[in-house]
Short mmCIF file of C-alpha atoms in Angstrom, two decimals:
data_model
loop_
_atom_site.label_atom_id
_atom_site.label_comp_id
_atom_site.label_asym_id
_atom_site.label_seq_id
_atom_site.Cartn_x
_atom_site.Cartn_y
_atom_site.Cartn_z
CA UNK A 1 0.00 0.00 -0.01
CA UNK A 2 1.43 3.36 -0.97
CA UNK A 3 1.19 6.83 0.45
CA UNK A 4 -0.72 7.86 -2.68
CA UNK A 5 -3.45 5.37 -1.81
CA UNK A 6 -3.98 6.78 1.70
CA UNK A 7 -3.78 10.47 2.32
CA UNK A 8 -3.82 11.92 5.85
CA UNK A 9 -6.55 14.55 5.96
CA UNK A 10 -6.68 15.20 9.69
CA UNK A 11 -3.98 14.21 12.14
CA UNK A 12 -5.48 15.81 15.22
CA UNK A 13 -9.04 14.51 15.42
CA UNK A 14 -8.62 12.99 18.88
CA UNK A 15 -9.70 16.02 20.87
CA UNK A 16 -12.93 16.37 18.90
CA UNK A 17 -14.09 12.77 19.28
CA UNK A 18 -12.81 11.53 22.64
CA UNK A 19 -14.99 12.23 25.69
CA UNK A 20 -13.44 14.88 28.00
CA UNK A 21 -12.83 13.68 31.54
CA UNK A 22 -14.38 15.53 34.50
CA UNK A 23 -12.95 14.61 37.92
CA UNK A 24 -14.80 15.05 41.22
CA UNK A 25 -12.34 15.74 44.04
CA UNK A 26 -12.60 16.79 47.67
CA UNK A 27 -12.03 15.63 51.19
CA UNK A 28 -13.83 12.68 52.70
CA UNK A 29 -17.61 12.63 53.17
CA UNK A 30 -18.54 15.64 51.03
CA UNK A 31 -20.84 13.62 48.74
CA UNK A 32 -18.66 12.88 45.72
CA UNK A 33 -20.16 9.42 45.11
CA UNK A 34 -23.69 10.76 45.57
CA UNK A 35 -22.99 13.40 42.93
CA UNK A 36 -21.61 10.77 40.52
CA UNK A 37 -24.78 8.69 40.94
CA UNK A 38 -26.98 11.75 40.49
CA UNK A 39 -25.28 12.93 37.27
CA UNK A 40 -25.05 9.41 35.86
CA UNK A 41 -28.74 8.81 36.58
CA UNK A 42 -28.09 5.44 38.22
CA UNK A 43 -26.46 3.94 41.29
CA UNK A 44 -22.83 3.27 40.31
CA UNK A 45 -20.88 4.24 43.41
CA UNK A 46 -21.46 2.80 46.89
CA UNK A 47 -22.73 5.57 49.14
CA UNK A 48 -22.27 5.44 52.90
CA UNK A 49 -22.12 8.20 55.54
CA UNK A 50 -18.63 7.01 56.46
CA UNK A 51 -15.34 8.64 55.47
CA UNK A 52 -13.20 6.69 53.02
CA UNK A 53 -15.90 4.51 51.46
CA UNK A 54 -14.59 5.29 47.98
CA UNK A 55 -10.95 4.28 47.63
CA UNK A 56 -10.61 3.73 43.90
CA UNK A 57 -11.74 5.82 40.93
CA UNK A 58 -15.18 5.14 39.50
CA UNK A 59 -16.31 6.42 36.10
CA UNK A 60 -19.59 7.08 34.30
CA UNK A 61 -20.38 8.47 30.85
CA UNK A 62 -22.74 11.45 30.98
CA UNK A 63 -24.55 13.19 28.10
CA UNK A 64 -25.93 16.73 28.40
CA UNK A 65 -26.91 19.29 25.78
CA UNK A 66 -25.43 17.16 22.99
CA UNK A 67 -22.08 17.04 24.81
CA UNK A 68 -20.65 13.87 26.31
CA UNK A 69 -18.06 13.55 29.06
CA UNK A 70 -16.68 10.88 31.37
CA UNK A 71 -17.25 11.63 35.04
CA UNK A 72 -14.60 10.34 37.51
CA UNK A 73 -15.32 9.79 41.21
CA UNK A 74 -12.24 9.77 43.44
CA UNK A 75 -11.47 8.83 47.03
CA UNK A 76 -11.41 11.49 49.71
CA UNK A 77 -8.14 13.45 49.91
CA UNK A 78 -6.38 12.93 53.23
CA UNK A 79 -3.69 15.42 54.15
CA UNK A 80 -2.42 13.67 57.30
CA UNK A 81 -2.69 10.07 56.11
CA UNK A 82 -5.08 8.80 58.75
CA UNK A 83 -5.64 5.41 57.09
CA UNK A 84 -3.45 2.69 55.57
CA UNK A 85 -4.86 3.59 52.17
CA UNK A 86 -4.09 7.31 52.36
CA UNK A 87 -1.07 7.34 50.07
CA UNK A 88 -2.76 5.15 47.47
CA UNK A 89 -5.95 7.22 47.51
CA UNK A 90 -4.05 10.51 47.21
CA UNK A 91 -2.01 9.11 44.33
CA UNK A 92 -5.18 8.09 42.54
CA UNK A 93 -6.62 11.57 43.05
CA UNK A 94 -3.43 13.15 41.63
CA UNK A 95 -3.72 10.99 38.51
CA UNK A 96 -7.39 11.95 38.09
CA UNK A 97 -6.49 15.64 38.39
CA UNK A 98 -3.75 15.30 35.77
CA UNK A 99 -5.97 13.37 33.35
CA UNK A 100 -9.09 15.55 33.69
CA UNK A 101 -10.21 18.33 31.37
CA UNK A 102 -12.31 19.85 34.16
CA UNK A 103 -12.23 19.46 37.97
CA UNK A 104 -15.26 19.65 40.25
CA UNK A 105 -13.99 20.58 43.73
CA UNK A 106 -16.65 19.48 46.19
CA UNK A 107 -17.06 20.97 49.68
CA UNK A 108 -19.62 20.36 52.42
CA UNK A 109 -22.03 23.27 52.94
CA UNK A 110 -23.29 21.82 56.23
CA UNK A 111 -19.88 21.57 57.85
CA UNK A 112 -18.53 24.81 56.42
CA UNK A 113 -14.98 25.67 55.46
CA UNK A 114 -12.36 23.34 57.02
CA UNK A 115 -8.54 23.43 56.97
CA UNK A 116 -8.45 20.37 54.67
CA UNK A 117 -10.56 22.27 52.12
CA UNK A 118 -8.05 25.11 52.19
CA UNK A 119 -5.15 22.67 51.61
CA UNK A 120 -6.89 21.04 48.64
CA UNK A 121 -7.80 24.45 47.17
CA UNK A 122 -4.17 25.55 47.38
CA UNK A 123 -3.18 22.45 45.43
CA UNK A 124 -5.86 22.97 42.78
CA UNK A 125 -4.88 26.61 42.24
CA UNK A 126 -1.54 25.34 40.95
CA UNK A 127 -2.98 23.10 38.21
CA UNK A 128 -3.70 24.35 34.69
CA UNK A 129 -7.06 22.55 34.48
CA UNK A 130 -10.18 24.64 35.09
CA UNK A 131 -11.72 24.11 38.54
CA UNK A 132 -15.37 24.59 39.46
CA UNK A 133 -16.10 25.00 43.18
CA UNK A 134 -19.22 23.04 44.22
CA UNK A 135 -20.88 23.48 47.64
CA UNK A 136 -22.81 20.27 48.25
CA UNK A 137 -25.37 19.26 50.92
CA UNK A 138 -27.11 22.65 50.80
CA UNK A 139 -30.64 21.36 51.39
CA UNK A 140 -32.33 24.70 52.08
CA UNK A 141 -31.95 28.46 51.59
CA UNK A 142 -30.35 28.99 55.01
CA UNK A 143 -27.54 26.67 54.09
CA UNK A 144 -27.30 28.41 50.70
CA UNK A 145 -26.47 31.66 52.48
CA UNK A 146 -23.76 29.98 54.56
CA UNK A 147 -21.77 28.98 51.49
CA UNK A 148 -20.42 32.53 51.06
CA UNK A 149 -17.41 31.67 53.26
CA UNK A 150 -16.08 29.36 50.53
CA UNK A 151 -15.26 32.44 48.43
CA UNK A 152 -12.10 32.63 50.60
CA UNK A 153 -10.71 29.63 48.68
CA UNK A 154 -9.98 31.86 45.68
CA UNK A 155 -11.69 29.55 43.18
CA UNK A 156 -14.64 31.75 42.38
CA UNK A 157 -18.20 31.75 43.70
CA UNK A 158 -19.38 28.23 44.56
CA UNK A 159 -22.18 26.51 42.69
CA UNK A 160 -24.63 25.50 45.42
CA UNK A 161 -26.25 22.07 45.11
CA UNK A 162 -27.71 19.16 47.02
CA UNK A 163 -26.69 15.99 45.18
CA UNK A 164 -28.90 13.87 47.41
CA UNK A 165 -32.09 15.90 46.76
CA UNK A 166 -31.21 17.06 43.23
CA UNK A 167 -31.13 20.78 44.02
CA UNK A 168 -29.06 22.89 41.65
CA UNK A 169 -28.02 19.93 39.44
CA UNK A 170 -29.23 21.58 36.22
CA UNK A 171 -27.18 24.69 37.00
CA UNK A 172 -24.16 22.47 37.66
CA UNK A 173 -24.57 20.63 34.35
CA UNK A 174 -24.89 23.90 32.49
CA UNK A 175 -21.63 25.10 34.04
CA UNK A 176 -19.86 21.83 33.26
CA UNK A 177 -20.92 21.88 29.59
CA UNK A 178 -19.91 25.55 29.29
CA UNK A 179 -16.39 24.82 30.59
CA UNK A 180 -15.73 21.63 28.64
CA UNK A 181 -12.93 22.00 26.10
CA UNK A 182 -14.24 23.11 22.72
CA UNK A 183 -13.30 21.24 19.55
CA UNK A 184 -10.66 23.06 17.56
CA UNK A 185 -12.28 25.18 14.79
CA UNK A 186 -9.57 23.95 12.45
CA UNK A 187 -10.93 20.41 12.69
CA UNK A 188 -13.63 19.70 10.14
CA UNK A 189 -16.40 17.45 11.49
CA UNK A 190 -16.45 13.86 10.33
CA UNK A 191 -19.06 12.99 7.73
CA UNK A 192 -21.94 10.75 8.73
CA UNK A 193 -20.73 8.03 6.39
CA UNK A 194 -17.20 7.99 7.83
CA UNK A 195 -16.04 4.45 8.53
CA UNK A 196 -14.57 4.16 12.03
CA UNK A 197 -11.96 1.42 12.46
CA UNK A 198 -10.46 0.62 15.87
CA UNK A 199 -7.21 -1.34 16.08
CA UNK A 200 -7.55 -3.43 19.25
CA UNK A 201 -5.86 -6.31 20.99
CA UNK A 202 -3.76 -7.20 23.97
CA UNK A 203 -0.50 -5.34 24.63
CA UNK A 204 2.51 -5.73 22.36
CA UNK A 205 0.91 -7.42 19.33
CA UNK A 206 2.00 -4.64 16.93
CA UNK A 207 -1.04 -2.39 16.79
CA UNK A 208 0.85 0.91 16.60
CA UNK A 209 3.25 -0.28 13.92
CA UNK A 210 0.25 -1.60 11.97
CA UNK A 211 -1.30 1.86 12.12
CA UNK A 212 1.92 3.46 10.94
CA UNK A 213 2.04 1.10 7.95
CA UNK A 214 -1.57 1.91 7.07
CA UNK A 215 -0.77 5.62 7.16
CA UNK A 216 2.57 5.35 5.43
CA UNK A 217 4.16 7.47 8.18
CA UNK A 218 5.20 7.31 11.83
CA UNK A 219 1.98 8.64 13.33
CA UNK A 220 2.37 6.93 16.74
CA UNK A 221 5.31 5.78 18.89
CA UNK A 222 6.26 2.18 18.34
CA UNK A 223 8.12 0.23 21.02
CA UNK A 224 8.65 -3.38 22.02
CA UNK A 225 7.73 -2.39 25.58
CA UNK A 226 4.11 -3.39 26.36
CA UNK A 227 1.85 -0.44 27.21
CA UNK A 228 3.66 2.21 25.16
CA UNK A 229 0.37 3.54 23.81
CA UNK A 230 -1.68 5.22 26.55
CA UNK A 231 -4.43 7.00 24.64
CA UNK A 232 -6.78 6.08 21.83
CA UNK A 233 -5.20 7.97 18.95
CA UNK A 234 -7.46 9.07 16.05
CA UNK A 235 -6.37 9.76 12.49
CA UNK A 236 -8.63 10.43 9.51
CA UNK A 237 -7.56 9.09 6.11
CA UNK A 238 -9.15 8.84 2.69
CA UNK A 239 -9.21 5.52 0.84
CA UNK A 240 -10.96 5.01 -2.51
CA UNK A 241 -13.11 8.09 -1.83
CA UNK A 242 -14.19 6.84 1.60
CA UNK A 243 -13.34 8.80 4.75
CA UNK A 244 -11.94 6.44 7.38
CA UNK A 245 -11.19 7.19 11.03
CA UNK A 246 -8.37 4.96 12.28
CA UNK A 247 -8.15 4.55 16.06
CA UNK A 248 -5.04 3.06 17.63
CA UNK A 249 -5.71 1.88 21.17
CA UNK A 250 -3.75 0.77 24.20
CA UNK A 251 -3.56 -2.95 24.85
CA UNK A 252 -6.62 -4.29 26.66
CA UNK A 253 -5.73 -6.37 29.69
CA UNK A 254 -7.99 -8.73 31.57
CA UNK A 255 -9.77 -7.03 34.46
CA UNK A 256 -7.67 -8.71 37.16
CA UNK A 257 -4.44 -7.68 35.42
CA UNK A 258 -5.26 -4.02 34.84
CA UNK A 259 -2.78 -1.82 36.63
CA UNK A 260 -3.35 1.41 38.47
CA UNK A 261 -3.07 4.98 37.27
CA UNK A 262 -2.51 5.56 33.57
CA UNK A 263 -2.97 1.83 32.76
CA UNK A 264 -6.55 1.93 33.98
CA UNK A 265 -7.31 5.06 31.94
CA UNK A 266 -5.79 3.41 28.88
CA UNK A 267 -8.16 0.48 29.18
CA UNK A 268 -11.07 2.88 29.69
CA UNK A 269 -10.23 4.74 26.49
CA UNK A 270 -9.74 1.52 24.56
CA UNK A 271 -13.23 0.31 25.53
CA UNK A 272 -14.60 3.71 24.55
CA UNK A 273 -12.88 3.29 21.15
CA UNK A 274 -14.69 -0.02 20.71
CA UNK A 275 -18.01 1.64 21.55
CA UNK A 276 -17.61 4.28 18.82
CA UNK A 277 -16.11 2.18 16.01
CA UNK A 278 -17.94 0.38 13.21
CA UNK A 279 -15.28 -2.24 12.48
CA UNK A 280 -12.52 -3.48 14.76
CA UNK A 281 -9.23 -5.01 13.72
CA UNK A 282 -8.57 -7.68 16.36
CA UNK A 283 -4.78 -8.07 16.16
CA UNK A 284 -3.21 -11.40 17.23
CA UNK A 285 0.46 -12.30 17.55
CA UNK A 286 1.34 -15.09 15.11
CA UNK A 287 4.09 -16.33 17.42
CA UNK A 288 1.57 -16.95 20.22
CA UNK A 289 -1.75 -17.19 18.36
CA UNK A 290 -4.83 -17.23 20.59
CA UNK A 291 -4.42 -16.43 24.28
CA UNK A 292 -6.95 -15.91 27.08
CA UNK A 293 -6.53 -12.13 26.71
CA UNK A 294 -7.34 -12.35 22.98
CA UNK A 295 -10.60 -14.11 23.83
CA UNK A 296 -11.28 -11.47 26.42
CA UNK A 297 -10.93 -8.67 23.86
CA UNK A 298 -13.04 -10.61 21.34
CA UNK A 299 -15.77 -10.89 23.95
CA UNK A 300 -15.90 -7.09 24.26
CA UNK A 301 -16.31 -6.79 20.50
CA UNK A 302 -18.99 -9.45 20.32
CA UNK A 303 -21.02 -7.88 23.10
CA UNK A 304 -20.78 -4.50 21.41
CA UNK A 305 -21.98 -5.96 18.04
CA UNK A 306 -19.03 -4.49 16.15
CA UNK A 307 -17.71 -5.60 12.79
CA UNK A 308 -14.62 -7.76 13.24
CA UNK A 309 -11.56 -8.63 11.20
CA UNK A 310 -9.01 -10.94 12.78
CA UNK A 311 -5.50 -9.83 11.82
CA UNK A 312 -2.72 -12.35 12.39
CA UNK A 313 0.24 -10.00 12.74
CA UNK A 314 3.97 -10.86 12.95
CA UNK A 315 3.40 -13.57 10.34
CA UNK A 316 7.11 -13.38 9.53
CA UNK A 317 7.77 -15.03 12.93
CA UNK A 318 5.55 -18.06 12.20
CA UNK A 319 8.18 -20.19 10.49
CA UNK A 320 6.60 -23.68 10.82
CA UNK A 321 2.86 -22.89 10.58
CA UNK A 322 0.66 -22.76 7.50
CA UNK A 323 -2.31 -20.46 7.06
CA UNK A 324 -4.62 -23.48 6.90
CA UNK A 325 -3.38 -24.65 10.31
CA UNK A 326 -3.77 -21.19 11.82
CA UNK A 327 -7.26 -20.83 10.35
CA UNK A 328 -8.33 -24.05 12.04
CA UNK A 329 -6.81 -22.95 15.35
CA UNK A 330 -8.46 -19.51 15.26
CA UNK A 331 -11.89 -20.81 14.25
CA UNK A 332 -11.71 -23.48 16.95
CA UNK A 333 -11.04 -20.85 19.61
CA UNK A 334 -13.34 -18.14 18.27
CA UNK A 335 -16.37 -20.37 17.73
CA UNK A 336 -18.65 -17.47 18.59
CA UNK A 337 -17.36 -15.35 15.69
CA UNK A 338 -16.59 -17.71 12.83
CA UNK A 339 -18.08 -15.07 10.53
CA UNK A 340 -14.93 -12.90 11.04
CA UNK A 341 -12.51 -12.87 8.09
CA UNK A 342 -8.86 -13.65 8.82
CA UNK A 343 -5.98 -11.65 7.35
CA UNK A 344 -2.22 -12.31 7.61
CA UNK A 345 0.19 -9.41 7.97
CA UNK A 346 3.71 -8.50 8.96
CA UNK A 347 3.75 -4.87 9.98
CA UNK A 348 7.51 -5.12 10.49
CA UNK A 349 8.10 -6.24 6.90
CA UNK A 350 5.12 -4.30 5.49
CA UNK A 351 3.45 -7.43 4.07
CA UNK A 352 -0.31 -7.96 3.79
CA UNK A 353 -1.15 -4.41 4.88
CA UNK A 354 -2.75 -3.60 1.51
CA UNK A 355 -5.59 -6.07 2.21
CA UNK A 356 -6.80 -4.49 5.46
CA UNK A 357 -8.74 -1.41 4.36
CA UNK A 358 -10.46 -3.11 1.36
CA UNK A 359 -11.60 -5.89 3.72
CA UNK A 360 -12.78 -3.35 6.28
CA UNK A 361 -14.83 -1.58 3.60
CA UNK A 362 -16.43 -4.90 2.65
CA UNK A 363 -17.38 -5.61 6.27
CA UNK A 364 -18.76 -2.08 6.61
CA UNK A 365 -20.97 -2.55 3.55
CA UNK A 366 -22.24 -5.81 5.05
CA UNK A 367 -23.18 -3.93 8.21
CA UNK A 368 -25.15 -1.42 6.09
CA UNK A 369 -26.97 -4.12 4.12
CA UNK A 370 -30.77 -3.96 4.33
CA UNK A 371 -33.05 -6.84 3.31
CA UNK A 372 -36.52 -6.12 1.93
CA UNK A 373 -39.36 -7.20 4.18
CA UNK A 374 -41.05 -9.40 1.55
CA UNK A 375 -37.82 -11.19 0.64
CA UNK A 376 -36.93 -11.60 4.32
CA UNK A 377 -40.29 -13.14 5.28
CA UNK A 378 -40.24 -15.52 2.30
CA UNK A 379 -36.76 -16.70 3.26
CA UNK A 380 -37.68 -17.14 6.92
CA UNK A 381 -40.71 -19.26 6.00
CA UNK A 382 -38.45 -21.57 3.98
CA UNK A 383 -36.03 -21.73 6.90
CA UNK A 384 -38.84 -22.61 9.31
CA UNK A 385 -39.99 -25.39 7.01
CA UNK A 386 -36.54 -27.01 7.11
CA UNK A 387 -36.38 -27.14 10.89
CA UNK A 388 -39.54 -27.15 13.02
CA UNK A 389 -39.54 -24.41 15.70
CA UNK A 390 -39.26 -25.50 19.37
CA UNK A 391 -42.26 -26.27 21.55
CA UNK A 392 -43.15 -26.84 25.21
CA UNK A 393 -45.71 -29.60 25.58
CA UNK A 394 -48.48 -28.87 23.14
CA UNK A 395 -47.44 -25.24 22.65
CA UNK A 396 -45.52 -24.61 19.45
CA UNK A 397 -43.47 -21.47 18.78
CA UNK A 398 -45.08 -19.65 15.85
CA UNK A 399 -43.42 -16.93 13.80
CA UNK A 400 -45.88 -14.28 12.69
CA UNK A 401 -43.70 -11.68 11.04
CA UNK A 402 -40.08 -10.56 10.72
CA UNK A 403 -38.55 -7.23 9.73
CA UNK A 404 -35.12 -5.65 9.66
CA UNK A 405 -35.27 -2.80 12.11
CA UNK A 406 -31.75 -1.35 11.84
CA UNK A 407 -28.40 -1.52 10.12
CA UNK A 408 -24.89 -1.11 11.60
CA UNK A 409 -25.34 -3.64 13.17
CA UNK A 410 -27.97 -5.54 11.18
CA UNK A 411 -30.93 -5.96 13.54
CA UNK A 412 -33.91 -8.25 12.91
CA UNK A 413 -37.12 -8.28 14.92
CA UNK A 414 -39.15 -11.50 14.99
CA UNK A 415 -42.77 -11.25 16.12
CA UNK A 416 -43.86 -14.58 17.66
CA UNK A 417 -46.76 -15.96 19.64
CA UNK A 418 -44.71 -16.45 22.84
CA UNK A 419 -41.06 -15.49 23.35
CA UNK A 420 -40.71 -17.92 26.24
CA UNK A 421 -40.82 -20.76 23.76
CA UNK A 422 -37.64 -19.56 22.01
CA UNK A 423 -34.55 -21.67 22.62
CA UNK A 424 -30.99 -20.35 22.19
CA UNK A 425 -30.11 -23.23 19.84
CA UNK A 426 -32.94 -22.27 17.49
CA UNK A 427 -31.87 -18.64 17.65
CA UNK A 428 -28.38 -19.75 16.53
CA UNK A 429 -30.01 -21.74 13.73
CA UNK A 430 -31.89 -18.67 12.51
CA UNK A 431 -28.73 -16.57 12.56
CA UNK A 432 -26.79 -19.18 10.57
CA UNK A 433 -29.59 -19.37 8.00
CA UNK A 434 -29.70 -15.58 7.63
CA UNK A 435 -25.95 -15.60 7.00
CA UNK A 436 -26.25 -18.43 4.51
CA UNK A 437 -28.91 -16.60 2.53
CA UNK A 438 -27.82 -12.95 2.85
CA UNK A 439 -24.15 -12.89 3.82
CA UNK A 440 -23.34 -10.41 6.63
CA UNK A 441 -19.70 -11.51 6.59
CA UNK A 442 -17.59 -9.96 9.33
CA UNK A 443 -20.43 -8.56 11.42
CA UNK A 444 -22.55 -9.82 14.31
CA UNK A 445 -26.31 -10.01 13.75
CA UNK A 446 -28.71 -8.87 16.44
CA UNK A 447 -31.92 -10.91 16.71
CA UNK A 448 -34.80 -9.57 18.79
CA UNK A 449 -37.95 -11.54 19.62
CA UNK A 450 -41.22 -9.91 20.59
CA UNK A 451 -44.50 -11.48 21.67
CA UNK A 452 -47.53 -10.46 19.62
CA UNK A 453 -48.95 -7.17 20.97
CA UNK A 454 -45.78 -6.24 22.84
CA UNK A 455 -45.15 -2.51 22.51
CA UNK A 456 -41.53 -2.26 23.67
#
């Protein structure tokens, strides 16, 4: 693949697409976890009226006024180190402050201004990130008036809220959205038909070098040290008239092996990259083939219904294996995604790279494929005639109607007499028959079953 085939049209699209991070910091027992739950709209963090309940960082994606951001809850800052976890908690808070695009400094309106608040404020005044002062637990107007003393912190007038009761939350969200970093005006927005490709896999399988080969330039740092890539790096290219967003990601580790600090943020951004991509390149190491971590990453992709291409990289190191042998090994391990095409590359020697983007475009077109309702129902009736639907006692599962509700991913809704009669093995049979008749190579298919008269 040559540089003339792929032209870099935007090398700084990351800021526009990635969710900004908003960190909630403060001393213990000021209501940080309650605020996270309130803004997220669900109970994510454990809330107790005990100092130090939150020790690690919790995250939640929040959408407001067409802006999205990732909210980070942190443990309570301890200046004197009163617990055995103090140093770890404070280190986690420091990382959150450094990673965040906006900081919400939470204080307790009921308890008033304390020395620990002054110490934290002094620390926050030294950071470049914008800080919003939030006075929480102001449940009535009398407590609203008492928050004036927090002006002494030198961080501006506090935004007065009660996270528990929901007071002032709309004003807080307005302020957060107003202070989120704006996309650069020099960055042109991506078109709606832009194909988003995420390069994913476990650490040190050659993802960054693969991206550099696709671009024809050294866009990202390449190293043999696992974990070199920390962020999900976005680059827009043009290929055969199609805009393509390429996303290089950090290696995804299994949950029990995820480290602290930047490692945890890297995994978070990698999972976010999977959420926003259309097609993922699942990169395997030919010298090791399928590992437990590879299956772990594949599980993320399957659950997210993303298009998948399995890329066997470092093929130059597989001296004794044949492609037929590797195909059998991969299909035996990835039984749940045998629809995924397999490509062989050597990013180091620049071999096989030219096949990746054409294959990704094919998978993308399969994801956009729409089957006419009449053709779909005729095919399903023939499929049902080949294999009688399941039954319980005298009750037989009857298919009344089927329609394709969505594309990207292809989604089919089956209206039946009773969804409780559906068996997972018959659902797998229907999916296999749809693939046999209509293709959908490289993409999961979502099947939904609704009982007659069901509205939702």
